[in-house]
Amino acid sequence: MEHRVMLQAAGVDKRIGSRLVLRGVSLQVQKGEFFGIIGPNGSGKSTLIKLLSGVEPPSAGEILLQGTNLAQFSGKQLAQHIAVLPQEALPPVGFTVREVAEMGRYPYQNWLGEERTDAGELIDQVLADLDLTELADRPVEALSGGERQRAALAKVTVQQPDLLMLDEPTTYLDIGYQQQMMDYVRAWQRSAGLTVVAVLHDLNLAALYCDRIMVLCEGEVLATGTPETIIRAEILEQAYGIRPTIVVHPQRQVPQILL
């Protein structure tokens, strides 16, 4: 039986030391959905991504990937299904852009570092799609911020996951690169049926790109819904302590905030 739910969390707590960072978090992400997580700093968003990707276990509750508890997967098995793009996604020195992209094939390699099929053509195509072909032999320490993020995106694309997790991927990018990255991820989502879970700092980007948005506040789920139901003055005031003006984007017909 096919599971339409890609990812599910039920009653998830996370305790770090004596502090309860996440409390009773439950969510469902459908296959092919672009699911956003927003909330103020310190609300537990990055911690939740670590739990949802299997990097850390929950203190209570369970997390299921297509109906199977994450604890039942090995690290390599999980990496065949889930790719994670954190804020600092690249090693600081020592690798070229192509070598970084090749790292995305690790989950499919045997203990000798060999793969059944040659991934060279796939890697070439991904580098071309991200305008990285001319930078393929350049060391990552010589890249600009936008180039580094594209190289990191190449790595997770080459990984060919079912589920992509992004932890504030646009934090260090200027506005042009932010749009390029989000457009690339959305095009990938739509063409391949990719499921995306993204922690986003920019509420307007979240409204533009996400099918649904969850608001996390002080470690608890405040609300979940479409951008139209979440980007509302009363919800944002409760989460962020501000009451912004909400307008409708003239082309995209989604809510946007003005401060």
PDB file of C-alpha atoms in Angstrom:
ATOM      1  CA  MET A   1       0.000   0.000   0.000  1.00  0.00           C
ATOM      2  CA  GLU A   2       1.399   3.376  -1.023  1.00  0.00           C
ATOM      3  CA  HIS A   3       1.713   5.980   1.719  1.00  0.00           C
ATOM      4  CA  ARG A   4       0.503   9.408   0.661  1.00  0.00           C
ATOM      5  CA  VAL A   5       2.001  10.807   3.861  1.00  0.00           C
ATOM      6  CA  MET A   6       5.739  11.232   3.329  1.00  0.00           C
ATOM      7  CA  LEU A   7       6.616  12.374   6.842  1.00  0.00           C
ATOM      8  CA  GLN A   8       4.720  12.288  10.104  1.00  0.00           C
ATOM      9  CA  ALA A   9       5.574  13.402  13.638  1.00  0.00           C
ATOM     10  CA  ALA A  10       3.316  12.447  16.534  1.00  0.00           C
ATOM     11  CA  GLY A  11       3.611  13.964  20.004  1.00  0.00           C
ATOM     12  CA  VAL A  12       7.312  14.737  19.631  1.00  0.00           C
ATOM     13  CA  ASP A  13       9.248  16.176  22.570  1.00  0.00           C
ATOM     14  CA  LYS A  14      12.935  17.068  22.637  1.00  0.00           C
ATOM     15  CA  ARG A  15      14.792  17.706  25.855  1.00  0.00           C
ATOM     16  CA  ILE A  16      18.301  19.180  25.869  1.00  0.00           C
ATOM     17  CA  GLY A  17      19.699  18.960  29.363  1.00  0.00           C
ATOM     18  CA  SER A  18      16.973  20.155  31.702  1.00  0.00           C
ATOM     19  CA  ARG A  19      15.272  22.281  29.032  1.00  0.00           C
ATOM     20  CA  LEU A  20      12.300  21.056  27.017  1.00  0.00           C
ATOM     21  CA  VAL A  21      13.024  22.521  23.576  1.00  0.00           C
ATOM     22  CA  LEU A  22      10.100  20.916  21.713  1.00  0.00           C
ATOM     23  CA  ARG A  23       6.803  19.929  23.278  1.00  0.00           C
ATOM     24  CA  GLY A  24       4.084  17.783  21.739  1.00  0.00           C
ATOM     25  CA  VAL A  25       4.925  18.576  18.118  1.00  0.00           C
ATOM     26  CA  SER A  26       2.731  16.777  15.585  1.00  0.00           C
ATOM     27  CA  LEU A  27       2.673  17.255  11.814  1.00  0.00           C
ATOM     28  CA  GLN A  28       1.974  15.489   8.542  1.00  0.00           C
ATOM     29  CA  VAL A  29       3.700  16.260   5.252  1.00  0.00           C
ATOM     30  CA  GLN A  30       2.146  14.848   2.096  1.00  0.00           C
ATOM     31  CA  LYS A  31       4.154  13.457  -0.814  1.00  0.00           C
ATOM     32  CA  GLY A  32       5.085  16.199  -3.243  1.00  0.00           C
ATOM     33  CA  GLU A  33       4.242  18.986  -0.800  1.00  0.00           C
ATOM     34  CA  PHE A  34       6.315  22.106  -0.098  1.00  0.00           C
ATOM     35  CA  PHE A  35       5.941  22.440   3.678  1.00  0.00           C
ATOM     36  CA  GLY A  36       7.339  25.482   5.456  1.00  0.00           C
ATOM     37  CA  ILE A  37       8.259  25.928   9.112  1.00  0.00           C
ATOM     38  CA  ILE A  38       8.410  29.467  10.479  1.00  0.00           C
ATOM     39  CA  GLY A  39       8.730  30.973  13.933  1.00  0.00           C
ATOM     40  CA  PRO A  40      10.836  33.364  15.982  1.00  0.00           C
ATOM     41  CA  ASN A  41      14.456  32.683  16.884  1.00  0.00           C
ATOM     42  CA  GLY A  42      14.756  30.101  19.640  1.00  0.00           C
ATOM     43  CA  SER A  43      11.422  28.456  18.879  1.00  0.00           C
ATOM     44  CA  GLY A  44      13.049  25.090  18.083  1.00  0.00           C
ATOM     45  CA  LYS A  45      12.920  25.104  14.275  1.00  0.00           C
ATOM     46  CA  SER A  46      16.471  23.862  13.641  1.00  0.00           C
ATOM     47  CA  THR A  47      16.136  21.288  16.416  1.00  0.00           C
ATOM     48  CA  LEU A  48      12.965  20.002  14.774  1.00  0.00           C
ATOM     49  CA  ILE A  49      14.750  19.623  11.430  1.00  0.00           C
ATOM     50  CA  LYS A  50      17.434  17.522  13.160  1.00  0.00           C
ATOM     51  CA  LEU A  51      14.730  15.255  14.536  1.00  0.00           C
ATOM     52  CA  LEU A  52      12.747  15.021  11.296  1.00  0.00           C
ATOM     53  CA  SER A  53      15.894  14.104   9.348  1.00  0.00           C
ATOM     54  CA  GLY A  54      17.004  11.465  11.849  1.00  0.00           C
ATOM     55  CA  VAL A  55      20.145  13.323  12.933  1.00  0.00           C
ATOM     56  CA  GLU A  56      18.914  13.247  16.542  1.00  0.00           C
ATOM     57  CA  PRO A  57      16.230  11.091  18.196  1.00  0.00           C
ATOM     58  CA  PRO A  58      13.193  12.615  19.908  1.00  0.00           C
ATOM     59  CA  SER A  59      12.939  12.398  23.683  1.00  0.00           C
ATOM     60  CA  ALA A  60       9.313  11.301  23.320  1.00  0.00           C
ATOM     61  CA  GLY A  61       6.897  10.616  20.480  1.00  0.00           C
ATOM     62  CA  GLU A  62       7.691   9.141  17.089  1.00  0.00           C
ATOM     63  CA  ILE A  63       8.649  10.250  13.594  1.00  0.00           C
ATOM     64  CA  LEU A  64       7.639   8.153  10.592  1.00  0.00           C
ATOM     65  CA  LEU A  65       8.975   8.211   7.044  1.00  0.00           C
ATOM     66  CA  GLN A  66       6.337   6.705   4.745  1.00  0.00           C
ATOM     67  CA  GLY A  67       4.943   4.824   7.721  1.00  0.00           C
ATOM     68  CA  THR A  68       8.260   3.501   9.084  1.00  0.00           C
ATOM     69  CA  ASN A  69       9.865   4.836  12.249  1.00  0.00           C
ATOM     70  CA  LEU A  70      13.101   6.694  11.501  1.00  0.00           C
ATOM     71  CA  ALA A  71      14.840   4.625  14.186  1.00  0.00           C
ATOM     72  CA  GLN A  72      14.516   1.547  11.960  1.00  0.00           C
ATOM     73  CA  PHE A  73      16.663   3.032   9.178  1.00  0.00           C
ATOM     74  CA  SER A  74      20.447   2.965   9.054  1.00  0.00           C
ATOM     75  CA  GLY A  75      22.170   6.259   8.338  1.00  0.00           C
ATOM     76  CA  LYS A  76      22.892   5.203   4.774  1.00  0.00           C
ATOM     77  CA  GLN A  77      19.308   4.053   4.200  1.00  0.00           C
ATOM     78  CA  LEU A  78      17.975   7.374   5.462  1.00  0.00           C
ATOM     79  CA  ALA A  79      20.336   9.245   3.152  1.00  0.00           C
ATOM     80  CA  GLN A  80      18.810   7.432   0.173  1.00  0.00           C
ATOM     81  CA  HIS A  81      15.466   9.023   1.062  1.00  0.00           C
ATOM     82  CA  ILE A  82      16.291  12.298   2.850  1.00  0.00           C
ATOM     83  CA  ALA A  83      18.737  15.044   1.905  1.00  0.00           C
ATOM     84  CA  VAL A  84      19.405  17.969   4.230  1.00  0.00           C
ATOM     85  CA  LEU A  85      20.694  21.394   3.229  1.00  0.00           C
ATOM     86  CA  PRO A  86      21.762  23.220   6.415  1.00  0.00           C
ATOM     87  CA  GLN A  87      22.843  26.854   6.697  1.00  0.00           C
ATOM     88  CA  GLU A  88      26.531  25.894   6.632  1.00  0.00           C
ATOM     89  CA  ALA A  89      26.357  23.165   4.043  1.00  0.00           C
ATOM     90  CA  LEU A  90      29.931  22.843   2.744  1.00  0.00           C
ATOM     91  CA  PRO A  91      33.281  21.813   4.165  1.00  0.00           C
ATOM     92  CA  PRO A  92      35.411  24.960   4.489  1.00  0.00           C
ATOM     93  CA  VAL A  93      38.442  23.780   2.493  1.00  0.00           C
ATOM     94  CA  GLY A  94      39.951  20.912   0.587  1.00  0.00           C
ATOM     95  CA  PHE A  95      37.342  20.003  -2.040  1.00  0.00           C
ATOM     96  CA  THR A  96      36.418  21.177  -5.509  1.00  0.00           C
ATOM     97  CA  VAL A  97      32.861  21.901  -6.604  1.00  0.00           C
ATOM     98  CA  ARG A  98      32.675  18.615  -8.509  1.00  0.00           C
ATOM     99  CA  GLU A  99      33.989  16.659  -5.520  1.00  0.00           C
ATOM    100  CA  VAL A 100      31.299  18.231  -3.351  1.00  0.00           C
ATOM    101  CA  ALA A 101      28.635  17.190  -5.867  1.00  0.00           C
ATOM    102  CA  GLU A 102      30.061  13.656  -5.957  1.00  0.00           C
ATOM    103  CA  MET A 103      29.556  13.406  -2.185  1.00  0.00           C
ATOM    104  CA  GLY A 104      25.838  13.215  -2.899  1.00  0.00           C
ATOM    105  CA  ARG A 105      26.313   9.698  -4.271  1.00  0.00           C
ATOM    106  CA  TYR A 106      27.741   8.321  -1.004  1.00  0.00           C
ATOM    107  CA  PRO A 107      24.463   6.659   0.095  1.00  0.00           C
ATOM    108  CA  TYR A 108      24.536   4.478  -3.028  1.00  0.00           C
ATOM    109  CA  GLN A 109      28.168   3.355  -2.820  1.00  0.00           C
ATOM    110  CA  ASN A 110      29.546   0.141  -1.357  1.00  0.00           C
ATOM    111  CA  TRP A 111      32.333  -0.001   1.205  1.00  0.00           C
ATOM    112  CA  LEU A 112      34.884   0.408  -1.600  1.00  0.00           C
ATOM    113  CA  GLY A 113      33.270   3.654  -2.709  1.00  0.00           C
ATOM    114  CA  GLU A 114      31.903   2.011  -5.846  1.00  0.00           C
ATOM    115  CA  GLU A 115      28.428   2.391  -7.326  1.00  0.00           C
ATOM    116  CA  ARG A 116      26.558  -0.028  -9.582  1.00  0.00           C
ATOM    117  CA  THR A 117      25.875   2.659 -12.169  1.00  0.00           C
ATOM    118  CA  ASP A 118      28.056   5.505 -13.390  1.00  0.00           C
ATOM    119  CA  ALA A 119      26.733   8.770 -11.945  1.00  0.00           C
ATOM    120  CA  GLY A 120      29.043  10.949 -14.033  1.00  0.00           C
ATOM    121  CA  GLU A 121      26.338  11.976 -16.496  1.00  0.00           C
ATOM    122  CA  LEU A 122      23.948  12.866 -13.663  1.00  0.00           C
ATOM    123  CA  ILE A 123      26.607  15.003 -11.963  1.00  0.00           C
ATOM    124  CA  ASP A 124      27.458  16.763 -15.225  1.00  0.00           C
ATOM    125  CA  GLN A 125      23.795  17.588 -15.804  1.00  0.00           C
ATOM    126  CA  VAL A 126      23.249  18.918 -12.274  1.00  0.00           C
ATOM    127  CA  LEU A 127      26.343  21.125 -12.484  1.00  0.00           C
ATOM    128  CA  ALA A 128      25.081  22.468 -15.810  1.00  0.00           C
ATOM    129  CA  ASP A 129      21.584  23.102 -14.441  1.00  0.00           C
ATOM    130  CA  LEU A 130      23.083  25.143 -11.598  1.00  0.00           C
ATOM    131  CA  ASP A 131      25.555  27.035 -13.823  1.00  0.00           C
ATOM    132  CA  LEU A 132      28.491  25.382 -12.077  1.00  0.00           C
ATOM    133  CA  THR A 133      30.193  23.658 -15.018  1.00  0.00           C
ATOM    134  CA  GLU A 134      32.882  26.319 -15.352  1.00  0.00           C
ATOM    135  CA  LEU A 135      33.460  26.198 -11.586  1.00  0.00           C
ATOM    136  CA  ALA A 136      33.679  22.402 -11.352  1.00  0.00           C
ATOM    137  CA  ASP A 137      37.417  22.346 -10.589  1.00  0.00           C
ATOM    138  CA  ARG A 138      37.418  25.400  -8.334  1.00  0.00           C
ATOM    139  CA  PRO A 139      38.026  24.805  -4.595  1.00  0.00           C
ATOM    140  CA  VAL A 140      35.055  25.665  -2.401  1.00  0.00           C
ATOM    141  CA  GLU A 141      37.083  28.148  -0.345  1.00  0.00           C
ATOM    142  CA  ALA A 142      37.427  30.283  -3.489  1.00  0.00           C
ATOM    143  CA  LEU A 143      33.671  30.532  -4.059  1.00  0.00           C
ATOM    144  CA  SER A 144      31.362  33.424  -3.294  1.00  0.00           C
ATOM    145  CA  GLY A 145      28.432  32.919  -0.929  1.00  0.00           C
ATOM    146  CA  GLY A 146      26.001  32.364  -3.773  1.00  0.00           C
ATOM    147  CA  GLU A 147      28.344  29.925  -5.519  1.00  0.00           C
ATOM    148  CA  ARG A 148      28.858  27.969  -2.295  1.00  0.00           C
ATOM    149  CA  GLN A 149      25.134  27.590  -1.814  1.00  0.00           C
ATOM    150  CA  ARG A 150      24.703  26.421  -5.419  1.00  0.00           C
ATOM    151  CA  ALA A 151      27.466  23.853  -4.881  1.00  0.00           C
ATOM    152  CA  ALA A 152      25.694  22.617  -1.760  1.00  0.00           C
ATOM    153  CA  LEU A 153      22.449  22.434  -3.718  1.00  0.00           C
ATOM    154  CA  ALA A 154      24.238  20.398  -6.391  1.00  0.00           C
ATOM    155  CA  LYS A 155      25.257  17.864  -3.747  1.00  0.00           C
ATOM    156  CA  VAL A 156      21.713  17.281  -2.490  1.00  0.00           C
ATOM    157  CA  THR A 157      20.334  17.199  -6.058  1.00  0.00           C
ATOM    158  CA  VAL A 158      22.834  14.493  -7.027  1.00  0.00           C
ATOM    159  CA  GLN A 159      21.695  12.589  -3.933  1.00  0.00           C
ATOM    160  CA  GLN A 160      18.258  12.149  -5.601  1.00  0.00           C
ATOM    161  CA  PRO A 161      16.209  12.135  -2.392  1.00  0.00           C
ATOM    162  CA  ASP A 162      12.471  11.686  -1.988  1.00  0.00           C
ATOM    163  CA  LEU A 163      12.467  14.347   0.731  1.00  0.00           C
ATOM    164  CA  LEU A 164      14.563  17.514   0.839  1.00  0.00           C
ATOM    165  CA  MET A 165      14.981  19.422   4.097  1.00  0.00           C
ATOM    166  CA  LEU A 166      16.207  23.012   4.098  1.00  0.00           C
ATOM    167  CA  ASP A 167      17.304  24.859   7.235  1.00  0.00           C
ATOM    168  CA  GLU A 168      17.107  28.588   6.454  1.00  0.00           C
ATOM    169  CA  PRO A 169      18.834  28.062   3.079  1.00  0.00           C
ATOM    170  CA  THR A 170      18.709  31.737   2.043  1.00  0.00           C
ATOM    171  CA  THR A 171      20.246  33.209   5.213  1.00  0.00           C
ATOM    172  CA  TYR A 172      23.560  34.259   3.652  1.00  0.00           C
ATOM    173  CA  LEU A 173      22.276  35.043   0.154  1.00  0.00           C
ATOM    174  CA  ASP A 174      21.361  38.371  -1.389  1.00  0.00           C
ATOM    175  CA  ILE A 175      17.859  38.774  -2.762  1.00  0.00           C
ATOM    176  CA  GLY A 176      18.714  37.660  -6.306  1.00  0.00           C
ATOM    177  CA  TYR A 177      20.302  34.404  -5.166  1.00  0.00           C
ATOM    178  CA  GLN A 178      17.425  33.826  -2.731  1.00  0.00           C
ATOM    179  CA  GLN A 179      14.955  33.838  -5.588  1.00  0.00           C
ATOM    180  CA  GLN A 180      17.188  31.663  -7.786  1.00  0.00           C
ATOM    181  CA  MET A 181      17.546  29.048  -5.062  1.00  0.00           C
ATOM    182  CA  MET A 182      13.869  28.930  -4.196  1.00  0.00           C
ATOM    183  CA  ASP A 183      12.852  28.823  -7.877  1.00  0.00           C
ATOM    184  CA  TYR A 184      15.255  25.917  -8.453  1.00  0.00           C
ATOM    185  CA  VAL A 185      13.905  23.949  -5.490  1.00  0.00           C
ATOM    186  CA  ARG A 186      10.291  24.564  -6.486  1.00  0.00           C
ATOM    187  CA  ALA A 187      10.959  23.526 -10.104  1.00  0.00           C
ATOM    188  CA  TRP A 188      12.642  20.345  -8.819  1.00  0.00           C
ATOM    189  CA  GLN A 189       9.705  19.713  -6.491  1.00  0.00           C
ATOM    190  CA  ARG A 190       7.179  20.039  -9.296  1.00  0.00           C
ATOM    191  CA  SER A 191       9.078  18.100 -11.959  1.00  0.00           C
ATOM    192  CA  ALA A 192      10.129  15.159  -9.781  1.00  0.00           C
ATOM    193  CA  GLY A 193       7.348  15.047  -7.183  1.00  0.00           C
ATOM    194  CA  LEU A 194       9.927  15.973  -4.547  1.00  0.00           C
ATOM    195  CA  THR A 195       8.708  16.595  -1.005  1.00  0.00           C
ATOM    196  CA  VAL A 196      10.249  19.670   0.631  1.00  0.00           C
ATOM    197  CA  VAL A 197      10.345  20.676   4.297  1.00  0.00           C
ATOM    198  CA  ALA A 198      11.915  24.103   4.728  1.00  0.00           C
ATOM    199  CA  VAL A 199      12.681  26.238   7.759  1.00  0.00           C
ATOM    200  CA  LEU A 200      12.384  29.780   6.439  1.00  0.00           C
ATOM    201  CA  HIS A 201      13.280  33.038   8.140  1.00  0.00           C
ATOM    202  CA  ASP A 202      11.621  35.241   5.518  1.00  0.00           C
ATOM    203  CA  LEU A 203       7.842  35.105   5.903  1.00  0.00           C
ATOM    204  CA  ASN A 204       7.230  36.527   2.442  1.00  0.00           C
ATOM    205  CA  LEU A 205       9.336  33.780   0.844  1.00  0.00           C
ATOM    206  CA  ALA A 206       7.412  31.208   2.870  1.00  0.00           C
ATOM    207  CA  ALA A 207       4.101  32.561   1.575  1.00  0.00           C
ATOM    208  CA  LEU A 208       5.370  32.647  -2.015  1.00  0.00           C
ATOM    209  CA  TYR A 209       6.750  29.109  -2.191  1.00  0.00           C
ATOM    210  CA  CYS A 210       5.059  26.906   0.421  1.00  0.00           C
ATOM    211  CA  ASP A 211       1.865  24.907  -0.023  1.00  0.00           C
ATOM    212  CA  ARG A 212       1.378  24.859   3.744  1.00  0.00           C
ATOM    213  CA  ILE A 213       3.122  26.563   6.642  1.00  0.00           C
ATOM    214  CA  MET A 214       3.529  25.552  10.288  1.00  0.00           C
ATOM    215  CA  VAL A 215       4.208  28.172  12.948  1.00  0.00           C
ATOM    216  CA  LEU A 216       6.452  27.030  15.786  1.00  0.00           C
ATOM    217  CA  CYS A 217       6.486  29.189  18.919  1.00  0.00           C
ATOM    218  CA  GLU A 218       8.319  28.405  22.167  1.00  0.00           C
ATOM    219  CA  GLY A 219       8.702  24.777  21.131  1.00  0.00           C
ATOM    220  CA  GLU A 220       5.031  24.181  20.350  1.00  0.00           C
ATOM    221  CA  VAL A 221       2.939  24.221  17.189  1.00  0.00           C
ATOM    222  CA  LEU A 222       0.931  27.434  17.148  1.00  0.00           C
ATOM    223  CA  ALA A 223      -0.852  26.886  13.824  1.00  0.00           C
ATOM    224  CA  THR A 224      -0.636  24.979  10.532  1.00  0.00           C
ATOM    225  CA  GLY A 225      -2.349  25.829   7.268  1.00  0.00           C
ATOM    226  CA  THR A 226      -2.114  27.421   3.849  1.00  0.00           C
ATOM    227  CA  PRO A 227      -0.298  30.744   3.483  1.00  0.00           C
ATOM    228  CA  GLU A 228      -3.680  32.490   3.383  1.00  0.00           C
ATOM    229  CA  THR A 229      -4.658  31.069   6.774  1.00  0.00           C
ATOM    230  CA  ILE A 230      -1.244  31.513   8.436  1.00  0.00           C
ATOM    231  CA  ILE A 231       0.036  34.872   7.200  1.00  0.00           C
ATOM    232  CA  ARG A 232      -2.511  36.790   9.234  1.00  0.00           C
ATOM    233  CA  ALA A 233      -1.919  39.705  11.568  1.00  0.00           C
ATOM    234  CA  GLU A 234      -3.329  37.969  14.656  1.00  0.00           C
ATOM    235  CA  ILE A 235      -1.198  34.826  14.215  1.00  0.00           C
ATOM    236  CA  LEU A 236       1.996  36.772  13.509  1.00  0.00           C
ATOM    237  CA  GLU A 237       1.354  39.009  16.499  1.00  0.00           C
ATOM    238  CA  GLN A 238       1.034  35.964  18.730  1.00  0.00           C
ATOM    239  CA  ALA A 239       4.221  34.383  17.341  1.00  0.00           C
ATOM    240  CA  TYR A 240       6.468  37.398  16.773  1.00  0.00           C
ATOM    241  CA  GLY A 241       4.970  40.168  18.883  1.00  0.00           C
ATOM    242  CA  ILE A 242       4.329  42.375  15.852  1.00  0.00           C
ATOM    243  CA  ARG A 243       1.134  43.238  14.026  1.00  0.00           C
ATOM    244  CA  PRO A 244       2.107  43.813  10.391  1.00  0.00           C
ATOM    245  CA  THR A 245       0.059  45.031   7.481  1.00  0.00           C
ATOM    246  CA  ILE A 246      -0.939  42.164   5.185  1.00  0.00           C
ATOM    247  CA  VAL A 247      -1.272  42.760   1.442  1.00  0.00           C
ATOM    248  CA  VAL A 248      -1.903  40.413  -1.488  1.00  0.00           C
ATOM    249  CA  HIS A 249       0.897  39.888  -3.999  1.00  0.00           C
ATOM    250  CA  PRO A 250      -0.369  41.399  -7.283  1.00  0.00           C
ATOM    251  CA  GLN A 251       0.931  38.537  -9.481  1.00  0.00           C
ATOM    252  CA  ARG A 252       0.999  35.501  -7.198  1.00  0.00           C
ATOM    253  CA  GLN A 253      -2.152  36.251  -5.189  1.00  0.00           C
ATOM    254  CA  VAL A 254      -0.600  35.178  -1.884  1.00  0.00           C
ATOM    255  CA  PRO A 255      -0.330  37.219   1.316  1.00  0.00           C
ATOM    256  CA  GLN A 256       2.769  39.342   1.913  1.00  0.00           C
ATOM    257  CA  ILE A 257       3.664  41.367   4.987  1.00  0.00           C
ATOM    258  CA  LEU A 258       4.607  45.017   5.318  1.00  0.00           C
ATOM    259  CA  LEU A 259       6.238  46.270   8.500  1.00  0.00           C
TER     260      LEU A 259
END
